[in-house]
Amino acid sequence: MQKPVVVFGGTGFLGRAVVAELAARGRSVRVAARSPETAAFPDLPGDSVERCAVDVRDEDGVAAAVAGAAAVVNAVSLYVESADLDFDAIHVGGAERVARLAAAADVGQLVHISGIGVDTQSPSRYVRARALGEDAVRAAFPSATALRPSVIFGPDDHFLSALDGITRLPVIPLFGDGATHLQPVHVEDVALAVEASLVQPEAAGCAFELGGAEILSYRDILLTILRHRRRRRLLLPVPFMVWRGIARVSARLGNPPITEDQVVLMSADNVVSDGAATLTDLGIAPRGLRAQLPACLL
Ligand SMILES: NC(=O)c1ccc[n+]([C@@H]2O[C@H](COP(=O)([O-])OP(=O)(O)OC[C@H]3O[C@@H](n4cnc5c(N)ncnc54)[C@H](OP(=O)(O)O)[C@@H]3O)[C@@H](O)[C@H]2O)c1
Protein backbone atom coordinates (compact mmCIF):
# COMPACT_ATOMS: atom_id res chain seq x y z
CA MET A 1 0.00 0.00 0.00
CA GLN A 2 1.20 3.52 -0.85
CA LYS A 3 2.25 5.64 2.15
CA PRO A 4 0.03 8.74 2.35
CA VAL A 5 0.92 12.43 2.26
CA VAL A 6 -0.70 13.98 5.34
CA VAL A 7 -2.20 17.43 4.71
CA PHE A 8 -2.82 19.26 7.98
CA GLY A 9 -5.49 21.86 7.22
CA GLY A 10 -6.59 19.80 4.20
CA THR A 11 -10.17 21.05 4.57
CA GLY A 12 -9.18 24.74 4.24
CA PHE A 13 -9.08 26.93 1.15
CA LEU A 14 -5.46 26.13 0.26
CA GLY A 15 -5.52 22.67 1.84
CA ARG A 16 -8.37 21.50 -0.43
CA ALA A 17 -6.43 22.58 -3.53
CA VAL A 18 -3.31 20.79 -2.24
CA VAL A 19 -5.30 17.59 -1.57
CA ALA A 20 -6.84 17.76 -5.07
CA GLU A 21 -3.45 18.33 -6.71
CA LEU A 22 -1.67 15.53 -4.84
CA ALA A 23 -4.51 13.04 -5.37
CA ALA A 24 -4.71 13.94 -9.08
CA ARG A 25 -1.02 12.91 -9.29
CA GLY A 26 -1.97 9.48 -7.98
CA ARG A 27 -0.82 10.09 -4.41
CA SER A 28 -2.71 8.75 -1.46
CA VAL A 29 -3.68 11.64 0.87
CA ARG A 30 -4.66 11.85 4.53
CA VAL A 31 -6.66 14.97 5.39
CA ALA A 32 -5.89 16.04 8.97
CA ALA A 33 -8.03 18.71 10.64
CA ARG A 34 -10.28 19.11 13.65
CA SER A 35 -13.34 18.42 11.46
CA PRO A 36 -11.89 16.48 8.53
CA GLU A 37 -15.28 15.53 7.06
CA THR A 38 -16.22 19.14 6.26
CA ALA A 39 -14.50 19.16 2.85
CA ALA A 40 -15.90 17.21 -0.09
CA PHE A 41 -13.68 16.01 -2.93
CA PRO A 42 -16.29 14.88 -5.46
CA ASP A 43 -13.81 14.64 -8.34
CA LEU A 44 -11.44 12.28 -6.51
CA PRO A 45 -11.82 8.53 -6.15
CA GLY A 46 -13.08 7.86 -2.59
CA ASP A 47 -10.14 5.62 -1.75
CA SER A 48 -7.52 8.30 -2.54
CA VAL A 49 -8.45 10.39 0.54
CA GLU A 50 -8.55 9.21 4.14
CA ARG A 51 -9.58 11.47 7.03
CA CYS A 52 -8.01 12.00 10.43
CA ALA A 53 -9.58 14.14 13.17
CA VAL A 54 -6.76 15.98 14.93
CA ASP A 55 -5.98 19.28 16.64
CA VAL A 56 -2.36 20.43 16.11
CA ARG A 57 -2.29 21.31 19.84
CA ASP A 58 -2.68 17.61 20.73
CA GLU A 59 0.62 15.73 20.97
CA ASP A 60 -0.83 12.19 20.75
CA GLY A 61 -3.25 13.18 17.98
CA VAL A 62 -0.48 14.65 15.80
CA ALA A 63 1.75 11.60 16.42
CA ALA A 64 -1.09 9.33 15.25
CA ALA A 65 -1.81 11.54 12.22
CA VAL A 66 1.78 11.44 10.91
CA ALA A 67 2.34 7.72 11.59
CA GLY A 68 3.32 5.85 8.42
CA ALA A 69 3.30 8.99 6.25
CA ALA A 70 5.55 9.51 3.23
CA ALA A 71 5.38 13.31 3.61
CA VAL A 72 3.57 15.99 5.58
CA VAL A 73 2.16 19.34 4.47
CA ASN A 74 1.16 21.88 7.12
CA ALA A 75 -1.54 24.26 5.80
CA VAL A 76 -3.18 25.00 9.16
CA SER A 77 -4.30 28.54 9.64
CA LEU A 78 -5.51 30.97 12.28
CA TYR A 79 -6.10 34.59 11.26
CA VAL A 80 -7.98 35.98 14.28
CA GLU A 81 -7.20 35.15 17.91
CA SER A 82 -9.91 34.34 20.43
CA ALA A 83 -10.04 33.93 24.21
CA ASP A 84 -8.92 30.28 24.07
CA LEU A 85 -6.88 30.23 20.85
CA ASP A 86 -3.84 32.38 20.10
CA PHE A 87 -1.34 32.66 17.24
CA ASP A 88 1.49 31.10 19.26
CA ALA A 89 -0.52 27.92 19.93
CA ILE A 90 -1.12 27.30 16.21
CA HIS A 91 1.68 29.02 14.29
CA VAL A 92 4.53 28.30 16.74
CA GLY A 93 3.52 25.42 19.05
CA GLY A 94 1.38 23.57 16.49
CA ALA A 95 3.90 24.05 13.67
CA GLU A 96 6.78 22.85 15.88
CA ARG A 97 4.76 19.81 17.05
CA VAL A 98 3.92 18.75 13.49
CA ALA A 99 7.57 19.13 12.42
CA ARG A 100 9.05 17.40 15.48
CA LEU A 101 6.66 14.45 15.40
CA ALA A 102 7.02 14.10 11.62
CA ALA A 103 10.81 13.88 12.09
CA ALA A 104 10.36 11.35 14.93
CA ALA A 105 8.13 9.24 12.64
CA ASP A 106 10.85 9.25 9.92
CA VAL A 107 8.60 11.10 7.48
CA GLY A 108 10.66 11.85 4.35
CA GLN A 109 9.54 15.41 3.63
CA LEU A 110 7.76 18.33 5.25
CA VAL A 111 6.28 21.32 3.44
CA HIS A 112 5.40 24.14 5.82
CA ILE A 113 3.07 26.89 4.56
CA SER A 114 3.97 30.28 5.96
CA GLY A 115 3.60 33.77 4.44
CA ILE A 116 5.61 36.51 2.71
CA GLY A 117 7.09 39.07 5.10
CA VAL A 118 7.61 36.82 8.14
CA ASP A 119 9.61 38.84 10.65
CA THR A 120 10.36 38.23 14.33
CA GLN A 121 10.50 42.04 14.86
CA SER A 122 7.13 42.84 13.22
CA PRO A 123 4.63 44.93 15.21
CA SER A 124 2.04 42.28 14.19
CA ARG A 125 1.64 39.37 16.63
CA TYR A 126 0.53 37.25 13.65
CA VAL A 127 3.66 37.99 11.58
CA ARG A 128 5.95 37.45 14.58
CA ALA A 129 4.30 34.09 15.34
CA ARG A 130 4.69 33.00 11.71
CA ALA A 131 8.41 33.87 11.81
CA LEU A 132 8.98 32.06 15.13
CA GLY A 133 7.00 29.11 13.73
CA GLU A 134 9.26 28.86 10.69
CA ASP A 135 12.34 28.92 12.97
CA ALA A 136 10.85 26.17 15.16
CA VAL A 137 10.03 24.04 12.09
CA ARG A 138 13.55 24.48 10.70
CA ALA A 139 15.09 23.43 14.05
CA ALA A 140 12.89 20.34 14.34
CA PHE A 141 12.97 19.28 10.66
CA PRO A 142 15.99 20.92 8.95
CA SER A 143 15.13 19.65 5.45
CA ALA A 144 11.60 21.13 5.55
CA THR A 145 10.58 23.34 2.63
CA ALA A 146 8.93 26.63 3.63
CA LEU A 147 6.46 28.13 1.14
CA ARG A 148 5.60 31.77 1.78
CA PRO A 149 2.67 32.90 -0.39
CA SER A 150 1.48 36.47 -0.86
CA VAL A 151 -2.31 36.74 -0.60
CA ILE A 152 -3.89 33.66 -2.22
CA PHE A 153 -6.84 33.95 -4.61
CA GLY A 154 -9.04 31.53 -6.53
CA PRO A 155 -12.64 30.38 -6.81
CA ASP A 156 -14.37 30.47 -3.37
CA ASP A 157 -11.44 32.28 -1.71
CA HIS A 158 -11.50 34.61 1.31
CA PHE A 159 -9.73 37.49 -0.45
CA LEU A 160 -11.66 38.26 -3.67
CA SER A 161 -14.98 37.28 -2.03
CA ALA A 162 -14.39 39.84 0.73
CA LEU A 163 -13.39 42.57 -1.74
CA ASP A 164 -16.40 41.71 -3.93
CA GLY A 165 -18.59 42.32 -0.87
CA ILE A 166 -16.82 45.61 -0.10
CA THR A 167 -17.36 46.85 -3.67
CA ARG A 168 -21.14 46.60 -3.09
CA LEU A 169 -20.88 49.44 -0.54
CA PRO A 170 -21.89 52.87 -1.84
CA VAL A 171 -18.48 54.25 -0.78
CA ILE A 172 -15.38 52.05 -0.54
CA PRO A 173 -12.97 52.84 2.30
CA LEU A 174 -9.28 52.40 1.36
CA PHE A 175 -6.39 51.46 3.64
CA GLY A 176 -4.53 54.78 3.55
CA ASP A 177 -4.67 55.86 -0.07
CA GLY A 178 -4.82 52.25 -1.31
CA ALA A 179 -1.19 52.25 -2.47
CA THR A 180 -0.09 49.09 -0.60
CA HIS A 181 1.16 46.57 -3.16
CA LEU A 182 0.16 42.92 -3.20
CA GLN A 183 1.20 40.07 -5.48
CA PRO A 184 -1.85 37.79 -5.41
CA VAL A 185 -0.98 34.18 -6.21
CA HIS A 186 -3.44 31.64 -7.60
CA VAL A 187 -4.36 28.84 -5.18
CA GLU A 188 -3.59 26.18 -7.80
CA ASP A 189 -0.09 27.62 -8.30
CA VAL A 190 0.55 27.28 -4.56
CA ALA A 191 -0.77 23.69 -4.73
CA LEU A 192 1.60 23.03 -7.66
CA ALA A 193 4.44 24.45 -5.56
CA VAL A 194 3.64 21.95 -2.80
CA GLU A 195 3.77 19.06 -5.29
CA ALA A 196 7.01 20.43 -6.81
CA SER A 197 8.56 20.71 -3.32
CA LEU A 198 7.84 17.03 -2.75
CA VAL A 199 9.49 15.86 -5.99
CA GLN A 200 12.43 18.27 -6.35
CA PRO A 201 15.27 17.31 -3.99
CA GLU A 202 16.79 20.83 -4.37
CA ALA A 203 13.73 22.27 -2.58
CA ALA A 204 14.65 20.52 0.69
CA GLY A 205 15.74 22.97 3.36
CA CYS A 206 14.80 26.00 1.23
CA ALA A 207 12.23 28.79 1.48
CA PHE A 208 10.27 30.05 -1.54
CA GLU A 209 8.29 33.28 -1.79
CA LEU A 210 5.21 32.71 -3.92
CA GLY A 211 3.71 35.64 -5.82
CA GLY A 212 1.49 35.84 -8.87
CA ALA A 213 2.36 37.26 -12.28
CA GLU A 214 1.21 40.79 -11.36
CA ILE A 215 2.03 43.23 -8.58
CA LEU A 216 -1.04 45.38 -8.00
CA SER A 217 -1.96 48.08 -5.50
CA TYR A 218 -4.98 47.52 -3.26
CA ARG A 219 -6.69 50.35 -5.16
CA ASP A 220 -5.95 48.66 -8.51
CA ILE A 221 -7.41 45.37 -7.30
CA LEU A 222 -10.62 47.12 -6.19
CA LEU A 223 -10.84 48.97 -9.53
CA THR A 224 -10.38 45.65 -11.38
CA ILE A 225 -13.26 44.10 -9.42
CA LEU A 226 -15.44 47.18 -9.98
CA ARG A 227 -14.82 46.98 -13.75
CA HIS A 228 -15.54 43.24 -13.76
CA ARG A 229 -18.83 43.78 -11.89
CA ARG A 230 -19.69 46.93 -13.92
CA ARG A 231 -20.06 48.89 -10.68
CA ARG A 232 -19.16 52.56 -10.21
CA ARG A 233 -18.19 53.56 -6.69
CA LEU A 234 -16.34 56.31 -4.85
CA LEU A 235 -13.00 55.22 -3.29
CA LEU A 236 -12.41 56.98 0.01
CA PRO A 237 -8.86 57.20 1.46
CA VAL A 238 -8.92 56.44 5.22
CA PRO A 239 -5.70 57.01 7.25
CA PHE A 240 -4.17 53.92 8.90
CA MET A 241 -4.48 55.72 12.26
CA VAL A 242 -8.28 55.64 11.87
CA TRP A 243 -8.23 51.92 10.97
CA ARG A 244 -6.13 51.19 14.06
CA GLY A 245 -8.71 53.04 16.19
CA ILE A 246 -11.58 51.05 14.62
CA ALA A 247 -9.71 47.77 15.20
CA ARG A 248 -8.95 48.66 18.84
CA VAL A 249 -12.51 49.66 19.69
CA SER A 250 -14.18 46.78 17.83
CA ALA A 251 -11.84 44.22 19.48
CA ARG A 252 -13.60 45.00 22.77
CA LEU A 253 -17.01 44.31 21.21
CA GLY A 254 -16.11 40.79 20.01
CA ASN A 255 -16.19 39.49 16.41
CA PRO A 256 -14.29 42.55 15.09
CA PRO A 257 -14.67 43.40 11.36
CA ILE A 258 -10.92 44.10 11.28
CA THR A 259 -8.09 43.39 13.70
CA GLU A 260 -4.97 45.44 14.51
CA ASP A 261 -2.87 42.65 12.94
CA GLN A 262 -4.79 42.98 9.67
CA VAL A 263 -4.24 46.75 9.70
CA VAL A 264 -0.48 46.18 10.15
CA LEU A 265 -0.52 43.67 7.28
CA MET A 266 -2.28 46.14 4.99
CA SER A 267 0.22 48.89 5.79
CA ALA A 268 3.23 47.14 4.19
CA ASP A 269 3.74 45.79 0.67
CA ASN A 270 3.28 42.01 0.43
CA VAL A 271 5.39 41.12 -2.60
CA VAL A 272 8.22 38.73 -3.42
CA SER A 273 11.52 40.19 -2.22
CA ASP A 274 14.58 40.73 -4.40
CA GLY A 275 16.74 37.63 -4.62
CA ALA A 276 14.14 35.27 -3.12
CA ALA A 277 13.58 31.82 -4.62
CA THR A 278 10.16 31.85 -6.30
CA LEU A 279 7.57 29.79 -8.17
CA THR A 280 9.75 30.00 -11.27
CA ASP A 281 12.55 28.21 -9.42
CA LEU A 282 10.07 25.38 -8.80
CA GLY A 283 9.29 25.27 -12.55
CA ILE A 284 5.90 27.00 -12.26
CA ALA A 285 4.81 29.95 -14.44
CA PRO A 286 2.52 31.95 -12.14
CA ARG A 287 -0.93 33.12 -13.22
CA GLY A 288 -1.97 36.75 -12.85
CA LEU A 289 -5.01 38.03 -10.98
CA ARG A 290 -6.55 40.12 -13.75
CA ALA A 291 -6.66 37.29 -16.31
CA GLN A 292 -8.07 34.84 -13.74
CA LEU A 293 -10.62 37.15 -12.11
CA PRO A 294 -13.62 36.23 -14.34
CA ALA A 295 -13.16 32.54 -13.46
CA CYS A 296 -12.98 33.38 -9.75
CA LEU A 297 -15.81 35.90 -9.35
CA LEU A 298 -18.71 34.40 -11.31
N1 LIG B 1 -5.39 32.50 2.25
C1 LIG B 1 -4.40 33.35 2.04
O1 LIG B 1 -4.54 34.40 1.39
C2 LIG B 1 -3.01 33.04 2.58
C3 LIG B 1 -1.96 33.91 2.28
C4 LIG B 1 -0.68 33.62 2.75
C5 LIG B 1 -0.47 32.49 3.52
N2 LIG B 1 -1.53 31.67 3.81
C6 LIG B 1 -1.27 30.48 4.62
O2 LIG B 1 -1.77 29.33 3.97
C7 LIG B 1 -2.19 28.37 4.95
C8 LIG B 1 -3.63 27.95 4.66
O3 LIG B 1 -4.47 29.09 4.76
P1 LIG B 1 -6.02 29.04 4.31
O4 LIG B 1 -6.40 30.44 3.95
O5 LIG B 1 -6.23 27.94 3.36
O6 LIG B 1 -6.72 28.69 5.71
P2 LIG B 1 -8.23 28.25 6.00
O7 LIG B 1 -9.06 28.21 4.78
O8 LIG B 1 -8.68 29.11 7.15
O9 LIG B 1 -8.08 26.74 6.51
C9 LIG B 1 -7.48 26.47 7.75
C10 LIG B 1 -7.34 24.97 7.91
O10 LIG B 1 -6.67 24.72 9.15
C11 LIG B 1 -7.44 23.78 9.91
N3 LIG B 1 -7.20 24.06 11.33
C12 LIG B 1 -7.40 25.23 11.97
N4 LIG B 1 -7.08 25.11 13.27
C13 LIG B 1 -6.63 23.84 13.44
C14 LIG B 1 -6.14 23.10 14.55
N5 LIG B 1 -6.06 23.65 15.77
N6 LIG B 1 -5.75 21.82 14.37
C15 LIG B 1 -5.84 21.24 13.14
N7 LIG B 1 -6.30 21.89 12.05
C16 LIG B 1 -6.70 23.17 12.20
C17 LIG B 1 -8.89 24.01 9.49
O11 LIG B 1 -9.73 22.89 9.70
P3 LIG B 1 -10.56 22.70 11.08
O12 LIG B 1 -11.18 24.02 11.40
O13 LIG B 1 -11.55 21.59 10.77
O14 LIG B 1 -9.56 22.26 12.09
C18 LIG B 1 -8.67 24.21 7.98
O15 LIG B 1 -8.53 22.96 7.34
C19 LIG B 1 -1.97 29.03 6.30
O16 LIG B 1 -0.69 28.72 6.78
C20 LIG B 1 -2.02 30.51 5.95
O17 LIG B 1 -1.39 31.33 6.89
C21 LIG B 1 -2.79 31.90 3.37
Coordinates of N, CA and C in Angstrom, one line a residue, residues 35-165:
S35 N -12.1 19.0 12.0 CA -13.3 18.4 11.5 C -13.0 18.0 10.0
P36 N -12.4 16.8 9.9 CA -11.9 16.5 8.5 C -13.0 16.1 7.5
E37 N -14.2 15.9 8.0 CA -15.3 15.5 7.1 C -15.9 16.7 6.4
T38 N -15.5 18.0 6.8 CA -16.2 19.1 6.3 C -15.9 19.4 4.8
A39 N -14.8 18.9 4.3 CA -14.5 19.2 2.9 C -14.9 18.0 2.0
A40 N -15.5 18.3 0.9 CA -15.9 17.2 -0.1 C -14.9 17.3 -1.3
F41 N -14.6 16.1 -1.8 CA -13.7 16.0 -2.9 C -14.4 15.1 -4.0
P42 N -15.5 15.7 -4.6 CA -16.3 14.9 -5.5 C -15.6 14.4 -6.7
D43 N -14.5 15.1 -7.1 CA -13.8 14.6 -8.3 C -12.7 13.6 -8.1
L44 N -12.5 13.2 -6.8 CA -11.4 12.3 -6.5 C -12.0 10.9 -6.2
P45 N -11.3 9.8 -6.6 CA -11.8 8.5 -6.2 C -11.8 8.5 -4.6
G46 N -12.9 7.9 -4.1 CA -13.1 7.9 -2.6 C -11.9 7.3 -1.9
D47 N -11.2 6.3 -2.5 CA -10.1 5.6 -1.8 C -8.8 6.4 -1.8
S48 N -8.8 7.5 -2.5 CA -7.5 8.3 -2.5 C -7.4 9.2 -1.3
V49 N -8.5 9.4 -0.6 CA -8.5 10.4 0.5 C -8.9 9.7 1.8
E50 N -8.1 9.7 2.8 CA -8.6 9.2 4.1 C -8.6 10.4 5.1
R51 N -9.4 10.3 6.1 CA -9.6 11.5 7.0 C -9.1 11.2 8.4
C52 N -8.5 12.2 9.1 CA -8.0 12.0 10.4 C -8.4 13.2 11.3
A53 N -9.2 13.0 12.3 CA -9.6 14.1 13.2 C -8.5 14.4 14.1
V54 N -7.9 15.6 14.1 CA -6.8 16.0 14.9 C -6.7 17.5 15.1
D55 N -6.3 17.9 16.3 CA -6.0 19.3 16.6 C -4.5 19.4 16.8
V56 N -3.8 20.4 16.1 CA -2.4 20.4 16.1 C -1.8 20.8 17.5
R57 N -2.7 21.1 18.5 CA -2.3 21.3 19.8 C -2.2 20.0 20.6
D58 N -2.6 18.9 20.0 CA -2.7 17.6 20.7 C -1.5 16.7 20.3
E59 N -0.6 16.5 21.3 CA 0.6 15.7 21.0 C 0.3 14.3 20.4
D60 N -0.5 13.6 21.2 CA -0.8 12.2 20.7 C -1.6 12.2 19.4
G61 N -2.5 13.1 19.2 CA -3.3 13.2 18.0 C -2.4 13.4 16.8
V62 N -1.4 14.3 16.9 CA -0.5 14.6 15.8 C 0.4 13.4 15.5
A63 N 0.9 12.8 16.6 CA 1.7 11.6 16.4 C 1.0 10.5 15.6
A64 N -0.3 10.3 16.0 CA -1.1 9.3 15.3 C -1.3 9.8 13.8
A65 N -1.5 11.1 13.6 CA -1.8 11.5 12.2 C -0.6 11.4 11.3
V66 N 0.6 11.5 11.8 CA 1.8 11.4 10.9 C 2.3 10.0 10.8
A67 N 1.8 9.1 11.6 CA 2.3 7.7 11.6 C 2.2 7.1 10.2
G68 N 3.3 6.6 9.7 CA 3.3 5.8 8.4 C 3.2 6.8 7.2
A69 N 3.4 8.1 7.4 CA 3.3 9.0 6.2 C 4.6 9.1 5.4
A70 N 4.4 9.3 4.1 CA 5.6 9.5 3.2 C 6.0 11.0 3.4
A71 N 5.1 11.9 3.5 CA 5.4 13.3 3.6 C 4.3 14.0 4.4
V72 N 4.6 15.2 4.8 CA 3.6 16.0 5.6 C 3.5 17.4 5.0
V73 N 2.3 17.9 4.9 CA 2.2 19.3 4.5 C 1.4 20.0 5.6
N74 N 1.9 21.2 6.1 CA 1.2 21.9 7.1 C 0.5 23.1 6.5
A75 N -0.8 23.1 6.3 CA -1.5 24.3 5.8 C -2.6 24.7 6.8
V76 N -2.2 24.6 8.1 CA -3.2 25.0 9.2 C -3.1 26.5 9.3
S77 N -4.3 27.1 9.6 CA -4.3 28.5 9.6 C -5.1 29.0 10.8
L78 N -4.7 30.2 11.3 CA -5.5 31.0 12.3 C -5.2 32.4 12.0
Y79 N -6.3 33.2 11.6 CA -6.1 34.6 11.3 C -6.5 35.5 12.4
V80 N -7.5 35.1 13.2 CA -8.0 36.0 14.3 C -7.9 35.2 15.6
E81 N -7.3 35.8 16.6 CA -7.2 35.1 17.9 C -8.5 35.2 18.7
S82 N -8.7 34.3 19.6 CA -9.9 34.3 20.4 C -9.5 34.1 21.9
A83 N -10.4 34.1 22.8 CA -10.0 33.9 24.2 C -9.2 32.6 24.5
D84 N -9.6 31.6 23.8 CA -8.9 30.3 24.1 C -8.0 29.8 23.0
L85 N -7.7 30.7 22.0 CA -6.9 30.2 20.8 C -6.0 31.4 20.4
D86 N -4.7 31.3 20.6 CA -3.8 32.4 20.1 C -2.9 31.9 19.0
F87 N -2.2 32.9 18.4 CA -1.3 32.7 17.2 C -0.2 31.7 17.6
D88 N 0.4 31.9 18.9 CA 1.5 31.1 19.3 C 1.1 29.6 19.3
A89 N -0.1 29.3 19.8 CA -0.5 27.9 19.9 C -0.6 27.2 18.6
I90 N -1.0 27.9 17.5 CA -1.1 27.3 16.2 C 0.1 27.5 15.4
H91 N 0.6 28.7 15.3 CA 1.7 29.0 14.3 C 3.1 28.7 14.8
V92 N 3.2 28.7 16.2 CA 4.5 28.3 16.7 C 4.4 26.9 17.3
G93 N 3.6 26.7 18.4 CA 3.5 25.4 19.0 C 3.0 24.3 18.1
G94 N 2.0 24.6 17.4 CA 1.4 23.6 16.5 C 2.4 23.2 15.4
A95 N 3.0 24.3 14.8 CA 3.9 24.0 13.7 C 5.1 23.2 14.1
E96 N 5.6 23.6 15.3 CA 6.8 22.8 15.9 C 6.4 21.4 16.2
R97 N 5.2 21.2 16.7 CA 4.8 19.8 17.1 C 4.7 19.0 15.8
V98 N 4.1 19.5 14.7 CA 3.9 18.8 13.5 C 5.3 18.4 13.0
A99 N 6.2 19.4 13.0 CA 7.6 19.1 12.4 C 8.3 18.1 13.3
R100 N 8.3 18.3 14.6 CA 9.1 17.4 15.5 C 8.5 16.0 15.4
L101 N 7.2 15.8 15.4 CA 6.7 14.5 15.4 C 6.8 13.8 14.0
A102 N 6.8 14.6 13.0 CA 7.0 14.1 11.6 C 8.5 13.6 11.5
A103 N 9.4 14.3 12.1 CA 10.8 13.9 12.1 C 10.9 12.6 12.9
A104 N 10.3 12.5 14.1 CA 10.4 11.4 14.9 C 9.8 10.1 14.2
A105 N 8.8 10.4 13.3 CA 8.1 9.2 12.6 C 8.9 8.9 11.3
D106 N 10.1 9.5 11.1 CA 10.8 9.3 9.9 C 10.1 9.6 8.6
V107 N 9.3 10.6 8.7 CA 8.6 11.1 7.5 C 9.7 11.7 6.6
G108 N 9.6 11.4 5.3 CA 10.7 11.8 4.3 C 10.7 13.4 4.1
Q109 N 9.5 14.0 4.0 CA 9.5 15.4 3.6 C 8.5 16.2 4.4
L110 N 8.8 17.4 4.6 CA 7.8 18.3 5.3 C 7.7 19.6 4.5
V111 N 6.5 20.0 4.1 CA 6.3 21.3 3.4 C 5.5 22.2 4.4
H112 N 6.0 23.3 4.8 CA 5.4 24.1 5.8 C 4.9 25.4 5.1
I113 N 3.6 25.7 5.2 CA 3.1 26.9 4.6 C 3.2 28.0 5.5
S114 N 3.8 29.1 5.1 CA 4.0 30.3 6.0 C 3.4 31.5 5.2
G115 N 4.1 32.6 5.2 CA 3.6 33.8 4.4 C 4.7 34.7 4.1
I116 N 4.6 35.5 3.1 CA 5.6 36.5 2.7 C 5.7 37.5 3.9
G117 N 6.9 38.0 4.1 CA 7.1 39.1 5.1 C 7.2 38.6 6.5
V118 N 7.4 37.3 6.8 CA 7.6 36.8 8.1 C 8.8 37.6 8.8
D119 N 8.6 38.0 10.0 CA 9.6 38.8 10.7 C 9.4 38.8 12.2
T120 N 10.5 38.3 12.9 CA 10.4 38.2 14.3 C 10.2 39.6 15.0
Q121 N 10.6 40.7 14.3 CA 10.5 42.0 14.9 C 9.2 42.8 14.5
S122 N 8.3 42.1 13.7 CA 7.1 42.8 13.2 C 6.3 43.3 14.4
P123 N 5.6 44.5 14.2 CA 4.6 44.9 15.2 C 3.4 44.0 15.2
S124 N 3.2 43.2 14.2 CA 2.0 42.3 14.2 C 2.3 41.0 14.9
R125 N 1.5 40.6 15.9 CA 1.6 39.4 16.6 C 1.6 38.2 15.7
Y126 N 0.7 38.3 14.7 CA 0.5 37.3 13.7 C 1.8 37.0 12.9
V127 N 2.4 38.1 12.4 CA 3.7 38.0 11.6 C 4.8 37.5 12.4
R128 N 4.9 37.9 13.7 CA 6.0 37.5 14.6 C 5.8 35.9 14.8
A129 N 4.5 35.5 15.1 CA 4.3 34.1 15.3 C 4.7 33.3 14.1
R130 N 4.3 33.8 12.9 CA 4.7 33.0 11.7 C 6.2 32.8 11.6
A131 N 6.9 33.9 11.9 CA 8.4 33.9 11.8 C 9.0 32.9 12.8
L132 N 8.5 33.0 14.1 CA 9.0 32.1 15.1 C 8.6 30.6 14.8
G133 N 7.4 30.4 14.2 CA 7.0 29.1 13.7 C 7.9 28.5 12.7
E134 N 8.3 29.3 11.7 CA 9.3 28.9 10.7 C 10.6 28.4 11.3
D135 N 11.1 29.3 12.3 CA 12.3 28.9 13.0 C 12.2 27.6 13.7
A136 N 11.1 27.4 14.4 CA 10.9 26.2 15.2 C 10.8 25.0 14.2
V137 N 10.1 25.1 13.1 CA 10.0 24.0 12.1 C 11.4 23.7 11.6
R138 N 12.2 24.7 11.2 CA 13.5 24.5 10.7 C 14.4 23.7 11.7
A139 N 14.3 24.1 13.0 CA 15.1 23.4 14.0 C 14.7 22.0 14.2
A140 N 13.4 21.7 14.1 CA 12.9 20.3 14.3 C 13.0 19.5 13.1
F141 N 13.0 20.1 11.9 CA 13.0 19.3 10.7 C 13.8 20.1 9.6
P142 N 15.1 20.0 9.7 CA 16.0 20.9 9.0 C 15.8 20.9 7.4
S143 N 15.3 19.7 6.9 CA 15.1 19.7 5.4 C 13.7 20.1 5.0
A144 N 13.0 20.7 5.9 CA 11.6 21.1 5.5 C 11.7 22.2 4.5
T145 N 10.7 22.2 3.6 CA 10.6 23.3 2.6 C 9.5 24.3 3.2
A146 N 9.9 25.6 3.2 CA 8.9 26.6 3.6 C 8.4 27.3 2.4
L147 N 7.1 27.4 2.2 CA 6.5 28.1 1.1 C 5.8 29.3 1.7
R148 N 6.1 30.5 1.2 CA 5.6 31.8 1.8 C 4.8 32.5 0.7
P149 N 3.5 32.2 0.6 CA 2.7 32.9 -0.4 C 2.4 34.4 0.0
S150 N 2.2 35.2 -1.1 CA 1.5 36.5 -0.9 C 0.0 36.1 -0.7
V151 N -0.9 37.1 -0.8 CA -2.3 36.7 -0.6 C -2.7 35.7 -1.7
I152 N -3.5 34.7 -1.3 CA -3.9 33.7 -2.2 C -5.3 33.9 -2.7
F153 N -5.5 33.8 -4.1 CA -6.8 33.9 -4.6 C -7.2 32.7 -5.4
G154 N -8.5 32.6 -5.7 CA -9.0 31.5 -6.5 C -10.5 31.5 -6.3
P155 N -11.2 30.5 -7.0 CA -12.6 30.4 -6.8 C -12.9 30.1 -5.3
D156 N -14.0 30.7 -4.8 CA -14.4 30.5 -3.4 C -13.3 30.9 -2.4
D157 N -12.5 31.9 -2.7 CA -11.4 32.3 -1.7 C -12.0 33.2 -0.6
H158 N -11.1 33.6 0.3 CA -11.5 34.6 1.3 C -11.3 36.0 0.7
F159 N -10.2 36.2 -0.1 CA -9.7 37.5 -0.4 C -10.7 38.2 -1.4
L160 N -10.8 37.6 -2.7 CA -11.7 38.3 -3.7 C -13.1 38.3 -3.2
S161 N -13.6 37.3 -2.5 CA -15.0 37.3 -2.0 C -15.2 38.5 -1.1
A162 N -14.2 38.7 -0.2 CA -14.4 39.8 0.7 C -14.4 41.2 0.0
L163 N -13.5 41.3 -1.0 CA -13.4 42.6 -1.7 C -14.6 42.7 -2.6
D164 N -15.2 41.6 -3.1 CA -16.4 41.7 -3.9 C -17.5 42.3 -3.1
G165 N -17.6 41.8 -1.8 CA -18.6 42.3 -0.9 C -18.4 43.8 -0.6

